Amino acid sequence: MIERLVPDWPAPGHVRAFTTTREGGVSTAGWTSLNLGGATGDDPAHVVENRARFEACLPASAGWLKQVHGCDVVRREVLDTRTVEADAVWTAAPSLPCTLLTADCLPVLFTNKEGTVVAAAHAGWRGLASGVLEATISALPVDAADLLAWIGPGIGVNAYEVGSTFRDAFRARLPWLEVGFVDIEGRVHADLEAVARAILSRSGVTRLHGGGFCTYTDRERFFSHRRQPQGGRMATTIWISPKLPGPR
């Protein structure tokens, strides 16, 4: 049985979502144990088994993306026939999971209050700077004001030292941003969660949930690329479960 972190958010009951942890797979060494990333150096047979265990928890295939730290958004339906380079995926169809891999970058999930649409966005610093959250919101056929967002496990500010050059370049891309960087013991650290929250709010999504995780420091539950570059990946997924007919 794989271990799952279920979002604590007021999504409609027929919207299902979870993030995997390190537990419940067959990988060894730095990939122990539920590594779901296929380009991490892990034994391919282990990844195949881990993905089979993950997909056994889903209503359909995961619909894997080829993530490139960009801002392209794709409809989940096209992933049944091909792999697409994109960093966000959405659907209004029932039983089609929208799935991401992460290991320090933020997974951000979306649904509307009726639960008729869902989406998942891969938001590391490159994606945040290039507009992946804004692109995801724009792709959805609902008003931003109707959306809820959940921010999943990513690297925390205390562990994410970046330097002043990184900060200045990031701020040049988002000149309006007033949060996202703090000085800790004289060193510049980035706060990806604060940046994500600011972008979501600016885009009209004000019902924000989740956050407070740190993949770097919580080594028992999460993989972290910064802590261990040759390590595993977690998956975050969301789908619309078909509604059952009501009583007559």
PDB file of C-alpha atoms in Angstrom:
ATOM      1  CA  MET A   1       0.000   0.000   0.000  1.00  0.00           C
ATOM      2  CA  ILE A   2       1.496   3.319  -1.020  1.00  0.00           C
ATOM      3  CA  GLU A   3       1.379   6.211   1.437  1.00  0.00           C
ATOM      4  CA  ARG A   4      -0.728   9.177   0.358  1.00  0.00           C
ATOM      5  CA  LEU A   5      -0.925  12.788   1.491  1.00  0.00           C
ATOM      6  CA  VAL A   6      -4.504  13.942   0.892  1.00  0.00           C
ATOM      7  CA  PRO A   7      -5.100  17.700   0.510  1.00  0.00           C
ATOM      8  CA  ASP A   8      -6.911  19.390   3.368  1.00  0.00           C
ATOM      9  CA  TRP A   9      -9.092  21.776   1.368  1.00  0.00           C
ATOM     10  CA  PRO A  10     -12.831  22.358   0.877  1.00  0.00           C
ATOM     11  CA  ALA A  11     -13.005  20.826  -2.592  1.00  0.00           C
ATOM     12  CA  PRO A  12     -16.244  19.101  -3.598  1.00  0.00           C
ATOM     13  CA  GLY A  13     -16.387  15.500  -2.410  1.00  0.00           C
ATOM     14  CA  HIS A  14     -16.229  14.040  -5.908  1.00  0.00           C
ATOM     15  CA  VAL A  15     -12.880  15.742  -6.574  1.00  0.00           C
ATOM     16  CA  ARG A  16     -10.128  13.351  -5.514  1.00  0.00           C
ATOM     17  CA  ALA A  17      -6.470  14.211  -5.078  1.00  0.00           C
ATOM     18  CA  PHE A  18      -3.318  13.105  -3.311  1.00  0.00           C
ATOM     19  CA  THR A  19       0.461  13.391  -3.260  1.00  0.00           C
ATOM     20  CA  THR A  20       2.634  10.324  -2.854  1.00  0.00           C
ATOM     21  CA  THR A  21       5.444  10.117  -0.321  1.00  0.00           C
ATOM     22  CA  ARG A  22       8.606   8.007  -0.374  1.00  0.00           C
ATOM     23  CA  GLU A  23       6.790   5.045   1.158  1.00  0.00           C
ATOM     24  CA  GLY A  24       5.270   2.041  -0.567  1.00  0.00           C
ATOM     25  CA  GLY A  25       7.583   1.208  -3.438  1.00  0.00           C
ATOM     26  CA  VAL A  26      10.394  -1.172  -4.365  1.00  0.00           C
ATOM     27  CA  SER A  27      13.291   1.167  -5.218  1.00  0.00           C
ATOM     28  CA  THR A  28      16.481   1.088  -3.153  1.00  0.00           C
ATOM     29  CA  ALA A  29      19.417   3.365  -2.245  1.00  0.00           C
ATOM     30  CA  GLY A  30      18.718   7.049  -2.920  1.00  0.00           C
ATOM     31  CA  TRP A  31      15.422   6.213  -4.615  1.00  0.00           C
ATOM     32  CA  THR A  32      13.928   4.397  -1.621  1.00  0.00           C
ATOM     33  CA  SER A  33      11.249   3.489  -2.036  1.00  0.00           C
ATOM     34  CA  LEU A  34       8.373   4.855  -4.152  1.00  0.00           C
ATOM     35  CA  ASN A  35      10.342   6.695  -6.834  1.00  0.00           C
ATOM     36  CA  LEU A  36       7.997   7.514  -9.712  1.00  0.00           C
ATOM     37  CA  GLY A  37      10.489   9.425 -11.864  1.00  0.00           C
ATOM     38  CA  GLY A  38      11.687   7.639 -14.961  1.00  0.00           C
ATOM     39  CA  ALA A  39      14.745   9.832 -15.656  1.00  0.00           C
ATOM     40  CA  THR A  40      16.416   9.711 -12.271  1.00  0.00           C
ATOM     41  CA  GLY A  41      18.939   6.903 -12.703  1.00  0.00           C
ATOM     42  CA  ASP A  42      16.800   4.383 -10.845  1.00  0.00           C
ATOM     43  CA  ASP A  43      16.406   0.801 -12.035  1.00  0.00           C
ATOM     44  CA  PRO A  44      13.733   1.023 -14.800  1.00  0.00           C
ATOM     45  CA  ALA A  45      12.077  -2.160 -13.540  1.00  0.00           C
ATOM     46  CA  HIS A  46      11.632  -0.562 -10.136  1.00  0.00           C
ATOM     47  CA  VAL A  47      10.053   2.523 -11.668  1.00  0.00           C
ATOM     48  CA  VAL A  48       7.670   0.374 -13.703  1.00  0.00           C
ATOM     49  CA  GLU A  49       6.539  -1.459 -10.557  1.00  0.00           C
ATOM     50  CA  ASN A  50       6.242   1.771  -8.574  1.00  0.00           C
ATOM     51  CA  ARG A  51       4.143   3.378 -11.291  1.00  0.00           C
ATOM     52  CA  ALA A  52       1.927   0.305 -11.432  1.00  0.00           C
ATOM     53  CA  ARG A  53       1.295   0.600  -7.687  1.00  0.00           C
ATOM     54  CA  PHE A  54       0.546   4.312  -8.070  1.00  0.00           C
ATOM     55  CA  GLU A  55      -1.812   3.842 -11.004  1.00  0.00           C
ATOM     56  CA  ALA A  56      -3.661   1.098  -9.120  1.00  0.00           C
ATOM     57  CA  CYS A  57      -4.962   3.957  -6.924  1.00  0.00           C
ATOM     58  CA  LEU A  58      -6.301   5.875  -9.934  1.00  0.00           C
ATOM     59  CA  PRO A  59      -9.410   5.488 -12.087  1.00  0.00           C
ATOM     60  CA  ALA A  60      -7.288   5.556 -15.281  1.00  0.00           C
ATOM     61  CA  SER A  61      -3.685   5.909 -16.393  1.00  0.00           C
ATOM     62  CA  ALA A  62      -1.782   8.787 -14.815  1.00  0.00           C
ATOM     63  CA  GLY A  63      -1.249  10.686 -18.073  1.00  0.00           C
ATOM     64  CA  TRP A  64       2.433  11.478 -17.622  1.00  0.00           C
ATOM     65  CA  LEU A  65       3.832  14.748 -18.946  1.00  0.00           C
ATOM     66  CA  LYS A  66       7.336  15.489 -20.162  1.00  0.00           C
ATOM     67  CA  GLN A  67       7.970  18.336 -17.731  1.00  0.00           C
ATOM     68  CA  VAL A  68      10.407  21.026 -18.888  1.00  0.00           C
ATOM     69  CA  HIS A  69      10.020  23.819 -16.278  1.00  0.00           C
ATOM     70  CA  GLY A  70       7.993  25.918 -18.690  1.00  0.00           C
ATOM     71  CA  CYS A  71       4.497  27.351 -18.835  1.00  0.00           C
ATOM     72  CA  ASP A  72       2.707  25.240 -21.448  1.00  0.00           C
ATOM     73  CA  VAL A  73      -0.672  23.812 -20.441  1.00  0.00           C
ATOM     74  CA  VAL A  74      -2.257  20.743 -22.041  1.00  0.00           C
ATOM     75  CA  ARG A  75      -5.655  19.076 -21.864  1.00  0.00           C
ATOM     76  CA  ARG A  76      -5.497  15.696 -20.198  1.00  0.00           C
ATOM     77  CA  GLU A  77      -7.389  14.004 -23.022  1.00  0.00           C
ATOM     78  CA  VAL A  78      -4.451  14.255 -25.457  1.00  0.00           C
ATOM     79  CA  LEU A  79      -2.149  12.359 -23.086  1.00  0.00           C
ATOM     80  CA  ASP A  80      -3.963   9.087 -23.747  1.00  0.00           C
ATOM     81  CA  THR A  81      -2.306   8.908 -27.167  1.00  0.00           C
ATOM     82  CA  ARG A  82       1.043  10.710 -26.765  1.00  0.00           C
ATOM     83  CA  THR A  83       3.453  12.332 -24.339  1.00  0.00           C
ATOM     84  CA  VAL A  84       3.540  16.131 -24.424  1.00  0.00           C
ATOM     85  CA  GLU A  85       6.108  18.658 -23.216  1.00  0.00           C
ATOM     86  CA  ALA A  86       4.142  20.727 -20.718  1.00  0.00           C
ATOM     87  CA  ASP A  87       4.118  21.689 -17.056  1.00  0.00           C
ATOM     88  CA  ALA A  88       0.397  21.913 -16.398  1.00  0.00           C
ATOM     89  CA  VAL A  89      -2.577  19.756 -17.289  1.00  0.00           C
ATOM     90  CA  TRP A  90      -6.338  20.172 -16.914  1.00  0.00           C
ATOM     91  CA  THR A  91      -9.599  18.409 -17.682  1.00  0.00           C
ATOM     92  CA  ALA A  92     -13.333  18.688 -17.300  1.00  0.00           C
ATOM     93  CA  ALA A  93     -13.815  14.980 -18.012  1.00  0.00           C
ATOM     94  CA  PRO A  94     -14.511  12.522 -15.201  1.00  0.00           C
ATOM     95  CA  SER A  95     -12.050   9.784 -14.270  1.00  0.00           C
ATOM     96  CA  LEU A  96      -9.016  11.298 -16.032  1.00  0.00           C
ATOM     97  CA  PRO A  97      -6.184  12.007 -13.562  1.00  0.00           C
ATOM     98  CA  CYS A  98      -4.044  15.095 -14.006  1.00  0.00           C
ATOM     99  CA  THR A  99      -0.614  14.128 -12.672  1.00  0.00           C
ATOM    100  CA  LEU A 100       2.756  15.779 -11.982  1.00  0.00           C
ATOM    101  CA  LEU A 101       6.167  14.709 -10.716  1.00  0.00           C
ATOM    102  CA  THR A 102       8.078  16.881  -8.235  1.00  0.00           C
ATOM    103  CA  ALA A 103      11.016  16.844  -5.842  1.00  0.00           C
ATOM    104  CA  ASP A 104      11.352  20.424  -4.489  1.00  0.00           C
ATOM    105  CA  CYS A 105       9.206  22.286  -7.041  1.00  0.00           C
ATOM    106  CA  LEU A 106       5.662  23.022  -5.924  1.00  0.00           C
ATOM    107  CA  PRO A 107       2.716  21.000  -7.202  1.00  0.00           C
ATOM    108  CA  VAL A 108      -0.332  23.278  -7.340  1.00  0.00           C
ATOM    109  CA  LEU A 109      -3.808  21.775  -7.741  1.00  0.00           C
ATOM    110  CA  PHE A 110      -6.946  23.571  -8.894  1.00  0.00           C
ATOM    111  CA  THR A 111     -10.661  22.917  -8.936  1.00  0.00           C
ATOM    112  CA  ASN A 112     -13.742  25.078  -9.003  1.00  0.00           C
ATOM    113  CA  LYS A 113     -16.381  25.129  -6.298  1.00  0.00           C
ATOM    114  CA  GLU A 114     -18.716  22.947  -8.402  1.00  0.00           C
ATOM    115  CA  GLY A 115     -15.972  20.417  -9.093  1.00  0.00           C
ATOM    116  CA  THR A 116     -16.525  20.468 -12.854  1.00  0.00           C
ATOM    117  CA  VAL A 117     -12.894  21.137 -13.751  1.00  0.00           C
ATOM    118  CA  VAL A 118      -9.516  20.178 -12.259  1.00  0.00           C
ATOM    119  CA  ALA A 119      -5.908  21.036 -13.039  1.00  0.00           C
ATOM    120  CA  ALA A 120      -2.369  20.478 -11.813  1.00  0.00           C
ATOM    121  CA  ALA A 121       0.626  22.771 -12.345  1.00  0.00           C
ATOM    122  CA  HIS A 122       4.343  22.119 -11.813  1.00  0.00           C
ATOM    123  CA  ALA A 123       5.678  25.323 -10.248  1.00  0.00           C
ATOM    124  CA  GLY A 124       9.376  25.564  -9.582  1.00  0.00           C
ATOM    125  CA  TRP A 125      11.146  28.886  -9.781  1.00  0.00           C
ATOM    126  CA  ARG A 126      11.429  28.717 -13.587  1.00  0.00           C
ATOM    127  CA  GLY A 127       7.758  27.904 -13.974  1.00  0.00           C
ATOM    128  CA  LEU A 128       6.704  30.596 -11.531  1.00  0.00           C
ATOM    129  CA  ALA A 129       8.841  33.178 -13.318  1.00  0.00           C
ATOM    130  CA  SER A 130       7.574  32.170 -16.767  1.00  0.00           C
ATOM    131  CA  GLY A 131       3.908  32.224 -15.770  1.00  0.00           C
ATOM    132  CA  VAL A 132       2.803  28.608 -15.425  1.00  0.00           C
ATOM    133  CA  LEU A 133       0.195  29.411 -12.771  1.00  0.00           C
ATOM    134  CA  GLU A 134      -1.282  32.288 -14.768  1.00  0.00           C
ATOM    135  CA  ALA A 135      -1.338  30.123 -17.907  1.00  0.00           C
ATOM    136  CA  THR A 136      -3.129  27.328 -16.069  1.00  0.00           C
ATOM    137  CA  ILE A 137      -5.772  29.680 -14.718  1.00  0.00           C
ATOM    138  CA  SER A 138      -6.280  31.204 -18.177  1.00  0.00           C
ATOM    139  CA  ALA A 139      -6.697  27.760 -19.741  1.00  0.00           C
ATOM    140  CA  LEU A 140      -9.564  26.769 -17.465  1.00  0.00           C
ATOM    141  CA  PRO A 141     -13.120  27.434 -18.730  1.00  0.00           C
ATOM    142  CA  VAL A 142     -14.224  28.984 -15.423  1.00  0.00           C
ATOM    143  CA  ASP A 143     -13.682  32.303 -13.685  1.00  0.00           C
ATOM    144  CA  ALA A 144     -10.595  32.608 -11.503  1.00  0.00           C
ATOM    145  CA  ALA A 145     -12.819  33.788  -8.650  1.00  0.00           C
ATOM    146  CA  ASP A 146     -14.529  30.370  -8.648  1.00  0.00           C
ATOM    147  CA  LEU A 147     -11.278  28.435  -8.228  1.00  0.00           C
ATOM    148  CA  LEU A 148      -9.676  26.845  -5.194  1.00  0.00           C
ATOM    149  CA  ALA A 149      -5.963  26.076  -5.157  1.00  0.00           C
ATOM    150  CA  TRP A 150      -3.911  23.698  -3.034  1.00  0.00           C
ATOM    151  CA  ILE A 151      -0.142  24.052  -2.712  1.00  0.00           C
ATOM    152  CA  GLY A 152       1.599  20.743  -2.156  1.00  0.00           C
ATOM    153  CA  PRO A 153       5.025  19.776  -0.816  1.00  0.00           C
ATOM    154  CA  GLY A 154       7.991  21.798  -2.051  1.00  0.00           C
ATOM    155  CA  ILE A 155      11.272  23.046  -0.698  1.00  0.00           C
ATOM    156  CA  GLY A 156      10.850  25.432   2.245  1.00  0.00           C
ATOM    157  CA  VAL A 157      12.353  28.881   2.513  1.00  0.00           C
ATOM    158  CA  ASN A 158      14.773  27.931   5.294  1.00  0.00           C
ATOM    159  CA  ALA A 159      16.370  25.293   3.047  1.00  0.00           C
ATOM    160  CA  TYR A 160      16.330  27.190  -0.240  1.00  0.00           C
ATOM    161  CA  GLU A 161      19.410  29.409  -0.318  1.00  0.00           C
ATOM    162  CA  VAL A 162      19.710  31.075  -3.742  1.00  0.00           C
ATOM    163  CA  GLY A 163      21.929  34.162  -3.557  1.00  0.00           C
ATOM    164  CA  SER A 164      21.417  37.798  -4.517  1.00  0.00           C
ATOM    165  CA  THR A 165      22.039  37.290  -8.268  1.00  0.00           C
ATOM    166  CA  PHE A 166      19.171  34.781  -8.428  1.00  0.00           C
ATOM    167  CA  ARG A 167      16.922  37.153  -6.475  1.00  0.00           C
ATOM    168  CA  ASP A 168      17.656  40.108  -8.735  1.00  0.00           C
ATOM    169  CA  ALA A 169      17.071  38.104 -11.922  1.00  0.00           C
ATOM    170  CA  PHE A 170      13.801  36.694 -10.567  1.00  0.00           C
ATOM    171  CA  ARG A 171      12.529  40.114  -9.540  1.00  0.00           C
ATOM    172  CA  ALA A 172      13.397  41.474 -12.981  1.00  0.00           C
ATOM    173  CA  ARG A 173      10.933  38.964 -14.456  1.00  0.00           C
ATOM    174  CA  LEU A 174       8.231  39.792 -11.885  1.00  0.00           C
ATOM    175  CA  PRO A 175       8.849  43.461 -11.008  1.00  0.00           C
ATOM    176  CA  TRP A 176       5.564  43.746  -9.133  1.00  0.00           C
ATOM    177  CA  LEU A 177       6.491  41.000  -6.664  1.00  0.00           C
ATOM    178  CA  GLU A 178       7.076  42.249  -3.127  1.00  0.00           C
ATOM    179  CA  VAL A 179       7.500  38.878  -1.403  1.00  0.00           C
ATOM    180  CA  GLY A 180       9.461  35.722  -2.002  1.00  0.00           C
ATOM    181  CA  PHE A 181      12.924  36.419  -0.627  1.00  0.00           C
ATOM    182  CA  VAL A 182      14.273  36.662   2.895  1.00  0.00           C
ATOM    183  CA  ASP A 183      17.708  37.076   4.422  1.00  0.00           C
ATOM    184  CA  ILE A 184      18.676  34.294   6.797  1.00  0.00           C
ATOM    185  CA  GLU A 185      21.975  34.747   8.580  1.00  0.00           C
ATOM    186  CA  GLY A 186      23.123  37.116   5.868  1.00  0.00           C
ATOM    187  CA  ARG A 187      22.211  34.787   2.985  1.00  0.00           C
ATOM    188  CA  VAL A 188      19.375  35.156   0.478  1.00  0.00           C
ATOM    189  CA  HIS A 189      16.696  32.458   0.517  1.00  0.00           C
ATOM    190  CA  ALA A 190      13.746  32.037  -1.848  1.00  0.00           C
ATOM    191  CA  ASP A 191      10.198  31.359  -0.641  1.00  0.00           C
ATOM    192  CA  LEU A 192       8.455  29.562  -3.495  1.00  0.00           C
ATOM    193  CA  GLU A 193       5.226  29.197  -1.552  1.00  0.00           C
ATOM    194  CA  ALA A 194       5.006  32.931  -0.899  1.00  0.00           C
ATOM    195  CA  VAL A 195       5.624  33.632  -4.586  1.00  0.00           C
ATOM    196  CA  ALA A 196       2.953  31.130  -5.630  1.00  0.00           C
ATOM    197  CA  ARG A 197       0.431  32.603  -3.231  1.00  0.00           C
ATOM    198  CA  ALA A 198       1.137  36.119  -4.488  1.00  0.00           C
ATOM    199  CA  ILE A 199       0.759  35.087  -8.138  1.00  0.00           C
ATOM    200  CA  LEU A 200      -2.461  33.178  -7.453  1.00  0.00           C
ATOM    201  CA  SER A 201      -3.977  36.082  -5.538  1.00  0.00           C
ATOM    202  CA  ARG A 202      -2.962  38.569  -8.232  1.00  0.00           C
ATOM    203  CA  SER A 203      -4.609  36.282 -10.802  1.00  0.00           C
ATOM    204  CA  GLY A 204      -7.901  36.300  -8.886  1.00  0.00           C
ATOM    205  CA  VAL A 205      -7.606  32.987  -7.024  1.00  0.00           C
ATOM    206  CA  THR A 206      -8.060  33.906  -3.387  1.00  0.00           C
ATOM    207  CA  ARG A 207      -9.146  30.606  -1.816  1.00  0.00           C
ATOM    208  CA  LEU A 208      -5.692  29.184  -1.187  1.00  0.00           C
ATOM    209  CA  HIS A 209      -4.931  26.084   0.851  1.00  0.00           C
ATOM    210  CA  GLY A 210      -2.052  23.760   1.654  1.00  0.00           C
ATOM    211  CA  GLY A 211       1.558  24.812   2.043  1.00  0.00           C
ATOM    212  CA  GLY A 212       3.761  24.527   5.091  1.00  0.00           C
ATOM    213  CA  PHE A 213       5.691  21.501   3.804  1.00  0.00           C
ATOM    214  CA  CYS A 214       9.423  21.223   3.193  1.00  0.00           C
ATOM    215  CA  THR A 215      10.706  18.455   0.966  1.00  0.00           C
ATOM    216  CA  TYR A 216      14.316  19.180   1.950  1.00  0.00           C
ATOM    217  CA  THR A 217      13.959  18.852   5.712  1.00  0.00           C
ATOM    218  CA  ASP A 218      11.241  16.167   5.811  1.00  0.00           C
ATOM    219  CA  ARG A 219      13.568  13.468   4.501  1.00  0.00           C
ATOM    220  CA  GLU A 220      11.437  10.597   5.836  1.00  0.00           C
ATOM    221  CA  ARG A 221       8.422  11.513   3.709  1.00  0.00           C
ATOM    222  CA  PHE A 222       9.714  13.371   0.660  1.00  0.00           C
ATOM    223  CA  PHE A 223      12.345  13.280  -2.045  1.00  0.00           C
ATOM    224  CA  SER A 224      14.407  16.450  -2.510  1.00  0.00           C
ATOM    225  CA  HIS A 225      16.542  17.190  -5.551  1.00  0.00           C
ATOM    226  CA  ARG A 226      18.591  19.748  -3.645  1.00  0.00           C
ATOM    227  CA  ARG A 227      19.246  17.364  -0.779  1.00  0.00           C
ATOM    228  CA  GLN A 228      19.976  14.418  -3.069  1.00  0.00           C
ATOM    229  CA  PRO A 229      20.310  15.248  -6.802  1.00  0.00           C
ATOM    230  CA  GLN A 230      20.262  11.583  -7.801  1.00  0.00           C
ATOM    231  CA  GLY A 231      17.060  10.731  -6.010  1.00  0.00           C
ATOM    232  CA  GLY A 232      13.399  10.070  -6.604  1.00  0.00           C
ATOM    233  CA  ARG A 233      10.228  11.939  -7.492  1.00  0.00           C
ATOM    234  CA  MET A 234       6.813  12.132  -5.876  1.00  0.00           C
ATOM    235  CA  ALA A 235       3.582  12.341  -7.855  1.00  0.00           C
ATOM    236  CA  THR A 236       0.660  14.668  -7.234  1.00  0.00           C
ATOM    237  CA  THR A 237      -2.618  13.857  -8.959  1.00  0.00           C
ATOM    238  CA  ILE A 238      -6.210  15.100  -9.142  1.00  0.00           C
ATOM    239  CA  TRP A 239      -9.324  13.855 -10.918  1.00  0.00           C
ATOM    240  CA  ILE A 240     -13.101  14.201 -11.028  1.00  0.00           C
ATOM    241  CA  SER A 241     -14.870  11.130  -9.719  1.00  0.00           C
ATOM    242  CA  PRO A 242     -18.201  10.436 -11.456  1.00  0.00           C
ATOM    243  CA  LYS A 243     -21.107  11.562  -9.335  1.00  0.00           C
ATOM    244  CA  LEU A 244     -23.460   8.826  -8.231  1.00  0.00           C
ATOM    245  CA  PRO A 245     -27.159   9.361  -8.952  1.00  0.00           C
ATOM    246  CA  GLY A 246     -29.126  10.628  -5.962  1.00  0.00           C
ATOM    247  CA  PRO A 247     -31.875   8.667  -4.209  1.00  0.00           C
ATOM    248  CA  ARG A 248     -35.276   8.562  -5.858  1.00  0.00           C
TER     249      ARG A 248
END
